[in-house]
Coordinates of C-alpha atoms in Angstrom, one line a residue:
X1 CA -110.1 -63.8 -9.2
X2 CA -113.3 -63.2 -8.3
X3 CA -114.6 -65.6 -5.8
X4 CA -118.2 -66.9 -7.4
X5 CA -120.7 -67.1 -4.9
X6 CA -122.7 -70.4 -4.9
X7 CA -125.9 -70.8 -4.2
X8 CA -127.1 -72.7 -1.5
X9 CA -130.1 -73.9 -4.0
X10 CA -127.8 -74.5 -6.6
X11 CA -128.1 -78.5 -6.9
X12 CA -132.1 -78.1 -6.4
X13 CA -133.5 -77.3 -10.4
X14 CA -136.3 -79.1 -9.4
X15 CA -137.5 -76.8 -7.3
X16 CA -138.5 -72.9 -9.5
X17 CA -138.2 -70.9 -6.7
X18 CA -134.6 -72.3 -6.4
X19 CA -134.0 -72.1 -9.5
X20 CA -135.0 -68.4 -9.9
X21 CA -132.7 -67.4 -7.2
X22 CA -130.0 -69.0 -8.4
X23 CA -130.8 -67.4 -11.7
X24 CA -130.5 -64.3 -9.2
X25 CA -127.6 -64.4 -8.0
X26 CA -126.0 -65.0 -11.3
X27 CA -127.1 -61.9 -12.6
X28 CA -126.1 -59.7 -9.5
X29 CA -122.4 -61.5 -9.7
X30 CA -122.0 -60.2 -13.4
X31 CA -123.4 -56.6 -13.1
X32 CA -120.4 -56.6 -10.1
X33 CA -117.5 -58.1 -12.1
X34 CA -118.3 -55.7 -15.2
X35 CA -118.3 -52.5 -12.3
X36 CA -114.8 -53.9 -11.4
X37 CA -113.5 -54.6 -14.7
X38 CA -114.4 -50.6 -16.1
X39 CA -112.8 -49.4 -13.2
X40 CA -110.0 -51.0 -13.4
X41 CA -109.8 -49.9 -17.1
X42 CA -110.2 -46.5 -16.3
X43 CA -107.4 -46.7 -13.4
X44 CA -105.1 -48.4 -16.1
X45 CA -106.1 -45.5 -18.6
X46 CA -105.2 -42.4 -15.7
X47 CA -102.0 -44.6 -15.1
X48 CA -100.5 -44.7 -18.8
X49 CA -101.9 -41.0 -19.2
X50 CA -99.9 -39.9 -15.9
X51 CA -96.4 -42.1 -17.4
X52 CA -97.2 -40.0 -20.7
X53 CA -97.2 -37.0 -19.0
X54 CA -94.4 -37.4 -16.8
X55 CA -92.3 -38.8 -20.4
X56 CA -92.8 -35.4 -21.9
X57 CA -92.1 -33.6 -18.8
X58 CA -88.4 -35.3 -18.1
X59 CA -87.6 -35.1 -22.2
X60 CA -88.6 -31.3 -22.0
X61 CA -86.6 -31.3 -18.6
X62 CA -83.5 -32.7 -20.4
X63 CA -84.2 -30.4 -23.8
X64 CA -84.0 -27.1 -21.3
X65 CA -81.2 -29.0 -19.0
X66 CA -79.1 -29.4 -22.6
X67 CA -79.9 -25.6 -24.0
X68 CA -79.0 -24.1 -20.6
X69 CA -75.7 -25.7 -20.9
X70 CA -74.7 -25.2 -24.2
X71 CA -76.0 -21.5 -23.1
X72 CA -73.4 -21.6 -20.1
X73 CA -70.0 -23.5 -22.4
X74 CA -71.2 -20.0 -24.7
X75 CA -71.1 -17.8 -21.7
X76 CA -67.5 -19.3 -20.4
X77 CA -66.0 -19.4 -23.3
X78 CA -66.8 -15.7 -23.7
X79 CA -65.2 -14.7 -20.0
X80 CA -62.7 -16.6 -20.9
X81 CA -61.9 -14.9 -23.9
X82 CA -62.5 -11.6 -22.4
X83 CA -60.0 -12.6 -19.9
X84 CA -57.0 -13.4 -21.7
X85 CA -58.1 -10.5 -23.7
X86 CA -57.3 -8.0 -20.7
X87 CA -54.2 -10.2 -19.1
X88 CA -52.7 -10.0 -22.2
X89 CA -53.3 -5.9 -22.0
X90 CA -51.6 -6.2 -18.9
X91 CA -48.9 -7.8 -19.4
X92 CA -48.1 -5.5 -22.1
X93 CA -48.5 -2.2 -20.3
X94 CA -46.6 -4.5 -17.2
X95 CA -43.6 -4.7 -19.9
X96 CA -44.0 -0.8 -21.1
X97 CA -44.2 0.6 -17.5
X98 CA -41.1 -1.5 -16.8
X99 CA -39.3 -1.0 -20.0
X100 CA -39.6 3.0 -19.3
X101 CA -38.6 2.5 -15.9
X102 CA -35.4 0.8 -16.7
X103 CA -34.5 3.1 -19.7
X104 CA -35.0 6.4 -16.8
X105 CA -33.4 4.8 -14.2
X106 CA -30.4 3.5 -16.6
X107 CA -30.3 7.2 -17.5
X108 CA -30.4 8.9 -14.0
X109 CA -27.4 6.3 -13.3
X110 CA -25.7 7.6 -16.1
X111 CA -25.7 11.7 -15.2
X112 CA -25.2 11.0 -11.7
X113 CA -22.3 8.9 -12.5
X114 CA -21.2 11.7 -14.3
X115 CA -22.0 14.3 -11.8
X116 CA -19.9 12.3 -9.5
X117 CA -16.7 12.2 -11.6
X118 CA -16.6 15.9 -12.8
X119 CA -17.3 16.5 -8.8
X120 CA -15.1 14.0 -8.3
X121 CA -12.4 15.1 -10.6
X122 CA -12.8 19.3 -8.8
X123 CA -12.5 17.5 -5.8
X124 CA -9.3 15.8 -6.4
X125 CA -8.1 18.6 -8.5
X126 CA -9.1 20.9 -5.0
X127 CA -7.1 18.2 -2.9
X128 CA -4.7 18.4 -4.7
X129 CA -4.0 22.3 -4.8
X130 CA -4.8 21.8 -0.6
X131 CA -2.1 19.3 -0.2
X132 CA 0.3 22.0 -1.7
X133 CA -1.0 25.0 -0.1
X134 CA -0.9 22.7 3.2
X135 CA 2.9 21.9 2.0
X136 CA 3.9 25.4 1.6
X137 CA 2.3 26.3 4.9
X138 CA 3.6 23.5 6.4
X139 CA 6.9 24.2 5.2
X140 CA 7.2 27.9 6.3
X141 CA 6.2 27.3 9.8
X142 CA 8.5 24.5 9.7
X143 CA 11.4 26.8 8.4
X144 CA 9.9 30.0 10.5
X145 CA 9.8 27.7 14.0
X146 CA 13.7 26.5 12.9
X147 CA 14.6 30.5 13.0
X148 CA 12.6 30.6 16.3
X149 CA 14.4 27.9 17.4
X150 CA 17.7 29.2 16.4
X151 CA 16.9 32.7 17.5
X152 CA 16.1 31.1 21.2
X153 CA 19.7 29.3 20.9
X154 CA 21.7 32.4 19.7
X155 CA 19.8 34.4 23.2
X156 CA 20.5 31.4 25.3
X157 CA 24.1 31.2 24.3
X158 CA 24.6 34.9 24.1
X159 CA 23.2 34.6 28.2
X160 CA 25.6 31.7 28.9
X161 CA 28.2 33.8 27.4
X162 CA 27.1 37.1 29.1
X163 CA 26.9 35.3 32.6
X164 CA 30.5 33.7 32.0
X165 CA 32.0 36.8 31.1
X166 CA 30.4 38.5 34.1
X167 CA 31.8 35.3 36.5
X168 CA 35.1 36.1 34.6
X169 CA 35.0 39.9 35.3
X170 CA 34.3 39.3 38.8
X171 CA 36.9 36.2 39.5
X172 CA 39.4 38.7 37.9
X173 CA 38.0 41.4 39.9
X174 CA 37.9 39.3 43.3
X175 CA 41.6 38.0 42.6
X176 CA 42.6 41.4 42.1
X177 CA 41.7 42.5 45.2
X178 CA 43.4 39.4 47.1
X179 CA 46.7 40.2 45.6
X180 CA 46.3 43.6 46.8
X181 CA 45.6 42.7 50.1
X182 CA 48.4 40.4 50.1
X183 CA 50.7 42.3 49.2
X184 CA 49.7 45.1 51.2
X185 CA 47.7 45.7 53.7
X186 CA 44.7 48.0 52.8
X187 CA 43.8 51.0 55.3
X188 CA 40.5 50.7 57.2
X189 CA 39.0 52.8 54.7
X190 CA 39.9 51.2 52.3
X191 CA 38.1 47.8 54.0
X192 CA 35.2 50.0 54.3
X193 CA 35.3 50.9 50.6
X194 CA 35.9 47.0 49.4
X195 CA 33.1 46.1 51.9
X196 CA 30.3 48.8 50.8
X197 CA 31.2 47.6 47.2
X198 CA 31.3 43.6 47.5
X199 CA 27.8 44.1 50.2
X200 CA 25.8 46.2 47.3
X201 CA 24.2 44.4 44.8
X202 CA 24.1 44.9 41.6
X203 CA 21.0 46.7 40.0
X204 CA 18.9 44.1 37.9
X205 CA 15.9 45.3 36.1
X206 CA 12.7 44.3 37.6
X207 CA 11.3 42.0 34.9
X208 CA 8.6 39.5 35.5
X209 CA 10.5 36.0 33.9
X210 CA 8.1 33.2 32.4
X211 CA 8.0 30.2 33.9
X212 CA 10.2 27.3 33.0
X213 CA 10.0 23.8 33.6
X214 CA 11.6 20.5 32.0
X215 CA 12.9 21.8 28.6
X216 CA 12.0 17.9 27.3
X217 CA 8.6 18.2 29.3
X218 CA 8.4 21.8 27.4
X219 CA 8.8 21.1 24.3
X220 CA 6.6 17.5 24.2
X221 CA 3.7 19.7 25.6
X222 CA 4.4 22.4 22.4
X223 CA 4.2 19.6 20.3
X224 CA 0.8 18.0 21.7
X225 CA -0.5 21.2 21.9
X226 CA 0.3 21.8 17.8
X227 CA -1.7 18.4 17.0
X228 CA -4.5 19.9 18.6
X229 CA -3.9 22.9 16.6
X230 CA -4.0 21.6 13.2
X231 CA -7.4 19.2 14.2
X232 CA -8.9 22.3 14.8
X233 CA -7.5 23.1 11.2
X234 CA -8.7 20.0 10.0
X235 CA -12.6 20.4 11.3
X236 CA -12.3 24.0 9.0
X237 CA -10.5 22.6 5.9
X238 CA -13.6 19.5 5.9
X239 CA -15.9 22.3 6.8
X240 CA -15.1 23.8 3.2
X241 CA -14.6 20.4 1.4
X242 CA -18.4 19.6 2.3
X243 CA -19.9 22.6 0.7
X244 CA -19.8 21.2 -2.0
X245 CA -20.6 17.6 -1.4
X246 CA -24.6 18.1 0.2
X247 CA -24.1 14.4 1.1
X248 CA -21.1 14.0 2.6
X249 CA -22.3 17.2 5.1
X250 CA -25.5 15.4 6.1
X251 CA -23.8 12.2 7.1
X252 CA -20.4 13.9 8.8
X253 CA -23.1 15.9 11.0
X254 CA -25.3 12.5 11.7
X255 CA -21.8 10.5 12.6
X256 CA -21.4 13.3 14.9
X257 CA -23.7 13.5 16.9
X258 CA -24.4 9.7 17.0
X259 CA -20.8 9.8 18.3
X260 CA -21.9 12.4 21.3
X261 CA -24.8 10.4 21.5
X262 CA -23.1 6.9 22.7
X263 CA -20.3 8.4 24.1
X264 CA -23.4 10.4 26.6
X265 CA -24.9 6.7 27.1
X266 CA -21.7 5.3 28.6
X267 CA -22.5 3.9 32.2
X268 CA -21.1 1.2 34.8
X269 CA -22.2 -2.2 35.1
X270 CA -20.8 -5.3 33.1
X271 CA -21.6 -5.2 29.2
X272 CA -23.5 -2.2 29.7
X273 CA -21.8 -0.7 27.2
X274 CA -21.9 -3.5 24.4
X275 CA -24.5 -1.6 22.5
X276 CA -22.7 2.1 22.2
X277 CA -19.4 0.7 21.9
X278 CA -20.4 -1.1 18.8
X279 CA -22.1 1.3 17.1
X280 CA -19.1 3.8 17.7
X281 CA -16.7 1.1 16.3
X282 CA -19.6 1.2 13.3
X283 CA -19.5 5.0 12.3
X284 CA -15.6 5.0 12.5
X285 CA -15.5 2.2 10.5
X286 CA -17.4 3.9 8.0
X287 CA -15.9 6.7 8.6
X288 CA -12.5 5.2 7.6
X289 CA -14.1 4.0 4.3
X290 CA -14.7 7.2 2.6
X291 CA -11.4 7.9 0.8
X292 CA -11.4 12.2 -0.2
X293 CA -10.3 13.9 1.0
X294 CA -7.5 12.7 2.4
X295 CA -4.8 14.0 5.3
X296 CA -1.4 13.3 6.2
X297 CA -1.4 11.2 9.2
X298 CA 1.9 12.1 11.1
X299 CA 0.4 15.7 11.5
X300 CA -1.5 14.2 13.9
X301 CA 0.9 11.9 15.8
X302 CA 3.5 13.6 18.6
X303 CA 6.8 11.5 17.6
X304 CA 6.2 9.2 13.7
X305 CA 8.4 6.5 12.6
X306 CA 11.2 7.6 10.7
X307 CA 11.1 7.2 6.6
X308 CA 7.4 6.7 6.6
X309 CA 5.8 6.8 3.0
X310 CA 2.2 6.0 2.6
X311 CA 1.4 9.1 5.5
X312 CA -1.8 9.3 3.4
X313 CA -5.2 8.6 5.7
X314 CA -8.8 9.5 5.7
X315 CA -9.2 12.4 6.8
X316 CA -13.1 11.9 7.9
X317 CA -11.6 8.8 10.5
X318 CA -9.1 11.8 11.8
X319 CA -12.2 14.4 12.0
X320 CA -14.6 11.5 13.8
X321 CA -11.5 10.1 16.5
X322 CA -11.2 13.6 17.4
X323 CA -15.2 14.4 17.7
X324 CA -15.0 11.1 19.9
X325 CA -12.1 12.3 22.2
X326 CA -13.8 15.8 22.6
X327 CA -16.7 14.3 23.5
X328 CA -14.6 11.4 26.5
X329 CA -12.6 14.4 27.3
X330 CA -16.4 16.3 28.2
X331 CA -17.6 13.1 29.7
X332 CA -14.5 12.8 32.4
X333 CA -15.5 16.3 32.9
X334 CA -19.1 16.5 33.5
X335 CA -19.7 12.8 35.0
X336 CA -16.5 11.9 36.7
X337 CA -15.8 15.2 38.0
X338 CA -18.6 15.0 40.3
X339 CA -18.3 10.7 40.8
X340 CA -14.9 9.8 39.6
X341 CA -16.0 6.0 39.8
X342 CA -17.7 7.2 36.8
X343 CA -14.3 7.6 35.0
X344 CA -13.5 3.6 34.5
X345 CA -15.9 2.9 31.7
X346 CA -15.5 6.2 29.9
X347 CA -11.7 4.6 29.9
X348 CA -12.9 1.7 28.9
X349 CA -14.7 2.4 25.8
X350 CA -11.8 4.8 24.6
X351 CA -8.8 2.6 25.4
X352 CA -10.8 0.0 23.3
X353 CA -11.4 2.3 20.3
X354 CA -8.2 3.7 20.3
X355 CA -6.6 0.1 20.3
X356 CA -9.2 -1.0 17.6
X357 CA -6.9 -2.4 14.3
X358 CA -9.4 -0.9 11.7
X359 CA -7.8 2.7 13.4
X360 CA -4.3 2.2 13.4
X361 CA -2.0 4.0 11.1
X362 CA 1.4 1.2 10.1
X363 CA 0.2 -0.5 13.4
X364 CA 0.4 2.7 15.5
X365 CA -2.4 3.9 17.7
X366 CA -4.2 7.6 17.2
X367 CA -4.2 8.1 20.8
X368 CA -2.5 10.8 20.5
X369 CA -5.8 12.8 19.4
X370 CA -6.8 12.2 22.7
X371 CA -3.6 12.9 24.5
X372 CA -3.6 16.3 22.8
X373 CA -6.7 17.5 24.6
X374 CA -5.9 16.4 27.8
X375 CA -2.3 18.8 27.4
X376 CA -5.0 21.0 26.4
X377 CA -7.0 20.7 29.7
X378 CA -4.7 19.7 32.3
X379 CA -1.3 20.2 31.9
X380 CA 0.0 19.2 34.9
X381 CA -0.9 15.7 34.1
X382 CA 2.6 16.0 31.8
X383 CA 5.1 18.6 34.1
X384 CA 3.6 21.4 33.3
X385 CA 3.1 24.6 36.3
X386 CA 2.4 27.9 36.5
X387 CA 1.8 30.7 38.9
X388 CA -2.1 30.5 40.0
X389 CA -2.3 34.0 41.2
X390 CA -1.5 35.2 37.3
X391 CA -3.4 34.9 33.7
X392 CA -0.3 33.7 32.2
X393 CA 0.3 31.0 35.4
X394 CA -4.0 30.2 35.0
X395 CA -3.9 29.1 31.2
X396 CA -0.5 27.1 31.9
X397 CA -1.8 25.2 34.6
X398 CA -5.8 23.7 32.2
X399 CA -7.9 27.1 33.9
X400 CA -10.9 26.7 32.1
X401 CA -12.2 30.6 30.6
X402 CA -16.1 31.2 30.8
X403 CA -16.0 33.0 27.1
X404 CA -13.1 33.7 25.3
X405 CA -10.6 36.4 27.0
X406 CA -13.8 36.6 29.3
X407 CA -13.1 35.5 33.3
X408 CA -11.9 32.1 34.7
X409 CA -14.4 29.8 35.9
X410 CA -15.0 29.6 39.5
X411 CA -12.6 27.5 42.2
X412 CA -15.8 25.0 42.8
X413 CA -15.8 24.4 38.9
X414 CA -11.8 24.1 38.8
X415 CA -11.7 21.2 41.2
X416 CA -14.4 19.7 39.4
X417 CA -12.9 19.8 36.4
X418 CA -9.8 18.3 37.8
X419 CA -11.2 16.0 39.4
X420 CA -13.0 14.2 36.6
X421 CA -9.5 14.9 34.0
X422 CA -7.4 13.1 37.0
X423 CA -9.6 10.2 37.3
X424 CA -10.2 10.0 33.6
X425 CA -6.7 9.5 33.1
X426 CA -6.1 6.9 34.9
X427 CA -8.8 5.1 33.8
X428 CA -7.2 5.6 30.6
X429 CA -3.5 4.8 31.8
X430 CA -4.0 2.0 34.0
X431 CA -5.2 -0.6 31.5
X432 CA -4.3 -4.0 31.5
X433 CA -3.6 -5.7 28.1
X434 CA -1.6 -8.9 29.1
X435 CA -4.6 -10.7 28.1
X436 CA -5.6 -9.3 25.0
X437 CA -5.1 -9.5 21.6
X438 CA -4.6 -5.8 20.8
X439 CA -1.8 -4.0 22.2
X440 CA -2.2 -1.0 24.9
X441 CA -2.9 2.0 23.3
X442 CA -1.5 4.1 25.9
X443 CA 0.8 1.6 28.2
X444 CA 1.2 1.9 32.1
X445 CA 4.5 3.7 32.1
X446 CA 2.2 6.9 30.9
X447 CA 0.6 7.0 34.1
X448 CA 4.3 6.3 36.1
X449 CA 5.6 9.6 34.1
X450 CA 2.2 11.5 35.4
X451 CA 2.6 10.4 38.9
X452 CA 5.9 11.6 38.5
X453 CA 5.6 14.6 36.9
X454 CA 3.2 15.9 39.5
X455 CA 5.5 14.7 42.7
X456 CA 8.5 16.4 41.6
X457 CA 7.5 19.8 40.8
X458 CA 9.6 22.3 42.4
X459 CA 8.0 23.3 45.7
X460 CA 7.4 26.8 44.8
X461 CA 5.4 25.5 41.9
X462 CA 3.3 23.5 43.6
X463 CA -1.1 24.4 43.2
X464 CA -4.0 23.9 44.7
X465 CA -4.6 21.9 40.9
X466 CA -1.5 19.4 41.7
X467 CA -3.0 18.4 44.7
X468 CA -6.5 18.1 43.3
X469 CA -5.2 15.9 40.2
X470 CA -3.3 14.1 41.9
X471 CA -5.7 12.4 44.4
X472 CA -7.9 11.8 42.0
X473 CA -5.0 9.6 40.1
X474 CA -4.7 7.5 43.0
X475 CA -8.0 7.4 44.2
X476 CA -9.8 4.4 43.5
X477 CA -6.6 2.9 41.7
X478 CA -4.8 1.9 44.8
X479 CA -5.3 -1.7 43.8
X480 CA -4.2 -1.3 40.1
X481 CA -1.0 0.7 41.4
X482 CA 0.0 -2.3 43.5
X483 CA -0.7 -4.9 41.0
X484 CA 1.2 -3.3 38.3
X485 CA 4.6 -1.4 40.0
X486 CA 4.4 -3.9 43.2
X487 CA 6.6 -2.9 45.3
X488 CA 7.4 0.8 43.7
X489 CA 4.2 1.6 43.5
X490 CA 4.1 1.6 47.9
X491 CA 7.1 3.8 47.3
X492 CA 5.3 6.0 45.3
X493 CA 2.3 6.4 46.7
X494 CA 4.1 6.7 50.3
X495 CA 5.8 9.6 48.2
X496 CA 2.9 10.9 46.5
X497 CA 0.3 10.6 49.2
X498 CA 2.9 11.6 52.7
X499 CA 6.1 13.2 51.5
X500 CA 4.1 16.0 48.6
X501 CA 1.5 17.9 50.7
X502 CA 4.2 18.7 53.6
X503 CA 5.1 21.1 50.3
X504 CA 1.7 22.7 50.3
X505 CA 2.5 26.0 51.4
X506 CA -0.3 27.8 53.6
X507 CA -3.9 26.7 54.7
X508 CA -4.1 24.1 51.6
X509 CA -7.7 22.0 51.6
X510 CA -6.6 19.6 48.4
X511 CA -3.1 19.4 50.3
X512 CA -5.1 18.1 53.3
X513 CA -7.5 15.6 51.1
X514 CA -4.4 14.0 50.1
X515 CA -2.6 13.7 53.2
X516 CA -5.6 12.2 55.3
X517 CA -5.9 9.2 52.4
X518 CA -3.0 7.4 54.3
X519 CA -5.5 6.9 57.0
X520 CA -8.1 6.3 55.0
X521 CA -6.2 3.4 52.8
X522 CA -4.9 2.2 56.2
X523 CA -8.7 2.1 57.8
X524 CA -10.1 0.8 54.4
X525 CA -7.8 -1.7 52.9
X526 CA -5.3 -1.8 55.8
X527 CA -2.6 -0.8 53.5
X528 CA 0.1 0.8 55.5
X529 CA 2.4 3.7 54.0

C-alpha cells in the first residue's frame, strides 16, 4: 500500500497558504500513484507475453518431440524388419551349406568304405595266396631239412661203422700177431718189420674239418639263426604289403622311427625312461591292433607249445618288436660298449616290454626275437666257438664285417662290440621279478647257462672274445650274482675269474683283464675268491 503523506498543516484550514500547500501535496501524490500503476501494468503485460511465448514454445517442443519419436519408431521397425530378413536368409544359406556338406561327406564315406572293402578283399585274397605259398615253402624247407638231417645221420652212422670196422680189423691184426708170437718167437727181422708197421702211421688226407661244438647247443643256435632269417623275410613281406597301402606304409615308417628315437633316449636315473617306455609301449599296442596282414607266431619262437591252435597274430607287431630288438642291440653296442654301466637301463626297458601282457602270445613272451639277434652278434654266450685266425671261425664268434663280404672290423671295434653285448646280456638276464605281477621273459638260469658255456669251452678253443664277454657279464653284476645264486655264485665267480684265465694261450690282454678282477673285488668290495 502506498503511504499517504500527511501534511503538517492539514488541520490548518484557516490559513489559505496552508490549504494551498496541502492541495499541492495531494496533486503530487496522485501523479506518483498513476506512474507506478502504469509501470505495474506494463510489467504485468510483459509477464503475460513472456508466459504465452513460453507456453507456445513448450507446445512446439512437444510437437517436435512427438514427431521425432514417431520417426524413430518407424526407423527401428524398418531396421528390425531388415535384420529379420537378413537372419532368415543367412539361416537358409547355412542350412543349405550344411545339407550339401553332409551329402558330400556321406558320399565320400560311402566311396571310402567301398575302397576299403575292395582293398581288404584284395588284401585278404593276396594274404591267403601268400600264406599258402609260405606254407608250401615251409613244407619244402622242412622236407629238405629232414633230408639233410637224414643224410647227416647217415654219414655219421657210416663213419661210426667205418671206425668200428677199422677198430675190429686192427684188433684182429693185433690178435693174430699175438697168436703168432705166442706160437713161435719171430726172428729179429720179423720183429723189426712188425715194429716198423706198428710205428708207421696210416696216411690221412689233410683236409680241414669244421669246428663242431656241443650238438645240443649247435642245434639251438641254428634254431635262433632260423628265427633271425624269418624276421628278415617278414620285413620283405611287409614291404611288399605296404606298396598297396600308402597309409599303412607311412604309419609303419613313423612307428619304426619313433621306436629307434625312444630307444636312443634311454639313460640312467630313476624314472628317467618313463616317457620313452610309455611311447614305445603305445606304439606296439597300436601295431598289435592291426589285424592284417597276419603271421604265424610260432615261426618266431625257439620252442612253441604242442597242439597250439590259433597261431596267427599281427605281422606288424612282430615287425615292430623286431625293430625294437634291433635298436636295443645297437644301443648295447654303441653306448654300453663305451660305458658298460649304461647297459642296465636299456636291459630294464627291454625286459619290461617283452614281459608286458599286451605283447604275449598265449602267455608266452616273444623275447626270442631279441635272443635271436644275440645269437647272431654274440654266439659265444651260447657255447659257440671257433678259430679267430680263420674267416669261418671269426664268423662263428660274431665278428662283424665292415661291408658285405668285406674285411672284418678292427680288434678295437670288435672288443667294444663284445663289451656292450656282454654287459647287455647280463642286464637282460639278471632281472628280479619276485615282486612283479608279470613273469620274467628271460629268467636268470639263462645267465647261468651263458656263464657255464663260456668257462666250459675246450681249452684249445678259448679266444680273446670269450674273455671280453666273460669280463662284462660279471663286472658290475657281482652283487646280483651272489643275490640270485648264493654260494654257488661264489664258486662260479672263482671258476670264471681264477681258474678260467689260466687256460689263456700266450700273452692274452683280455685274459689278464679277467685275471685281475679277483684283486679288484677283494680291494673294492671285500669279496674274497
